[in-house]
């Protein structure tokens, strides 16, 4: 399988290149082949799951910051001014 995003004629799509460790990608290719996925499906899984984790962590940080601000605004803003 090719390590770059597959070419597509779909409109409204953005090409993104990702760099992952070769061993991890090899394992992912094996799993995709076993599951009968196309390469584009494998890339979509990586992208969506990675983005989902980012959003979840971002939301947790935002909530944590808001809770700290309720306790003490000075404590919550430490490190942001540096």
mmCIF file of C-alpha atoms in Angstrom:
data_model
loop_
_atom_site.group_PDB
_atom_site.id
_atom_site.type_symbol
_atom_site.label_atom_id
_atom_site.label_comp_id
_atom_site.label_asym_id
_atom_site.label_seq_id
_atom_site.Cartn_x
_atom_site.Cartn_y
_atom_site.Cartn_z
ATOM 1 C CA UNK A 1 0.000 0.000 0.000
ATOM 2 C CA UNK A 2 1.053 3.578 -0.652
ATOM 3 C CA UNK A 3 1.806 5.630 2.485
ATOM 4 C CA UNK A 4 0.260 8.861 1.161
ATOM 5 C CA UNK A 5 -3.404 9.763 0.975
ATOM 6 C CA UNK A 6 -5.001 8.168 -2.067
ATOM 7 C CA UNK A 7 -5.764 10.468 -4.992
ATOM 8 C CA UNK A 8 -9.435 11.252 -5.350
ATOM 9 C CA UNK A 9 -11.683 13.154 -7.718
ATOM 10 C CA UNK A 10 -14.063 14.052 -4.885
ATOM 11 C CA UNK A 11 -14.784 17.742 -4.627
ATOM 12 C CA UNK A 12 -14.249 19.694 -1.444
ATOM 13 C CA UNK A 13 -11.487 17.432 -0.210
ATOM 14 C CA UNK A 14 -8.152 18.546 1.222
ATOM 15 C CA UNK A 15 -5.005 16.485 0.779
ATOM 16 C CA UNK A 16 -3.158 15.884 4.057
ATOM 17 C CA UNK A 17 0.143 14.099 4.511
ATOM 18 C CA UNK A 18 0.758 12.290 7.788
ATOM 19 C CA UNK A 19 4.007 10.873 9.073
ATOM 20 C CA UNK A 20 3.748 7.855 11.345
ATOM 21 C CA UNK A 21 6.339 5.325 12.457
ATOM 22 C CA UNK A 22 6.870 2.684 9.777
ATOM 23 C CA UNK A 23 6.214 -0.196 12.176
ATOM 24 C CA UNK A 24 2.890 1.309 13.262
ATOM 25 C CA UNK A 25 1.808 1.870 9.671
ATOM 26 C CA UNK A 26 2.783 -1.686 8.726
ATOM 27 C CA UNK A 27 0.620 -3.049 11.526
ATOM 28 C CA UNK A 28 -2.230 -0.785 10.441
ATOM 29 C CA UNK A 29 -1.899 -2.010 6.840
ATOM 30 C CA UNK A 30 -2.064 -5.619 8.022
ATOM 31 C CA UNK A 31 -5.186 -4.889 10.059
ATOM 32 C CA UNK A 32 -6.790 -3.013 7.147
ATOM 33 C CA UNK A 33 -6.091 -5.904 4.802
ATOM 34 C CA UNK A 34 -7.502 -8.406 7.316
ATOM 35 C CA UNK A 35 -10.639 -6.259 7.793
ATOM 36 C CA UNK A 36 -11.046 -5.727 4.052
ATOM 37 C CA UNK A 37 -10.621 -1.933 4.281
ATOM 38 C CA UNK A 38 -9.499 0.255 1.438
ATOM 39 C CA UNK A 39 -6.486 2.472 2.059
ATOM 40 C CA UNK A 40 -8.727 5.553 2.162
ATOM 41 C CA UNK A 41 -10.779 3.966 4.967
ATOM 42 C CA UNK A 42 -7.619 3.331 6.966
ATOM 43 C CA UNK A 43 -6.564 6.967 6.600
ATOM 44 C CA UNK A 44 -10.040 8.140 7.585
ATOM 45 C CA UNK A 45 -9.933 6.019 10.747
ATOM 46 C CA UNK A 46 -6.561 7.495 11.724
ATOM 47 C CA UNK A 47 -7.716 11.029 11.010
ATOM 48 C CA UNK A 48 -11.126 10.814 12.737
ATOM 49 C CA UNK A 49 -9.860 8.972 15.795
ATOM 50 C CA UNK A 50 -6.891 11.287 16.178
ATOM 51 C CA UNK A 51 -9.082 14.363 15.821
ATOM 52 C CA UNK A 52 -11.640 12.927 18.242
ATOM 53 C CA UNK A 53 -8.959 12.402 20.881
ATOM 54 C CA UNK A 54 -7.662 15.949 20.336
ATOM 55 C CA UNK A 55 -11.148 17.444 20.774
ATOM 56 C CA UNK A 56 -11.800 15.376 23.878
ATOM 57 C CA UNK A 57 -8.523 16.491 25.484
ATOM 58 C CA UNK A 58 -9.136 20.095 24.461
ATOM 59 C CA UNK A 59 -12.572 20.050 26.077
ATOM 60 C CA UNK A 60 -11.144 18.535 29.249
ATOM 61 C CA UNK A 61 -8.490 21.271 29.437
ATOM 62 C CA UNK A 62 -11.137 23.980 28.917
ATOM 63 C CA UNK A 63 -13.387 22.558 31.644
ATOM 64 C CA UNK A 64 -10.433 22.122 33.996
ATOM 65 C CA UNK A 65 -9.395 25.746 33.413
ATOM 66 C CA UNK A 66 -12.930 27.012 34.078
ATOM 67 C CA UNK A 67 -13.102 25.036 37.315
ATOM 68 C CA UNK A 68 -9.751 26.444 38.435
ATOM 69 C CA UNK A 69 -10.922 29.979 37.589
ATOM 70 C CA UNK A 70 -13.949 29.496 39.843
ATOM 71 C CA UNK A 71 -11.640 28.540 42.696
ATOM 72 C CA UNK A 72 -8.984 31.172 42.109
ATOM 73 C CA UNK A 73 -8.564 33.323 38.970
ATOM 74 C CA UNK A 74 -4.876 33.912 39.796
ATOM 75 C CA UNK A 75 -4.116 30.171 39.868
ATOM 76 C CA UNK A 76 -5.922 29.475 36.575
ATOM 77 C CA UNK A 77 -3.972 32.116 34.655
ATOM 78 C CA UNK A 78 -0.492 31.063 35.786
ATOM 79 C CA UNK A 79 1.700 30.072 32.868
ATOM 80 C CA UNK A 80 -0.417 31.814 30.222
ATOM 81 C CA UNK A 81 1.443 35.101 30.550
ATOM 82 C CA UNK A 82 4.896 33.521 30.127
#
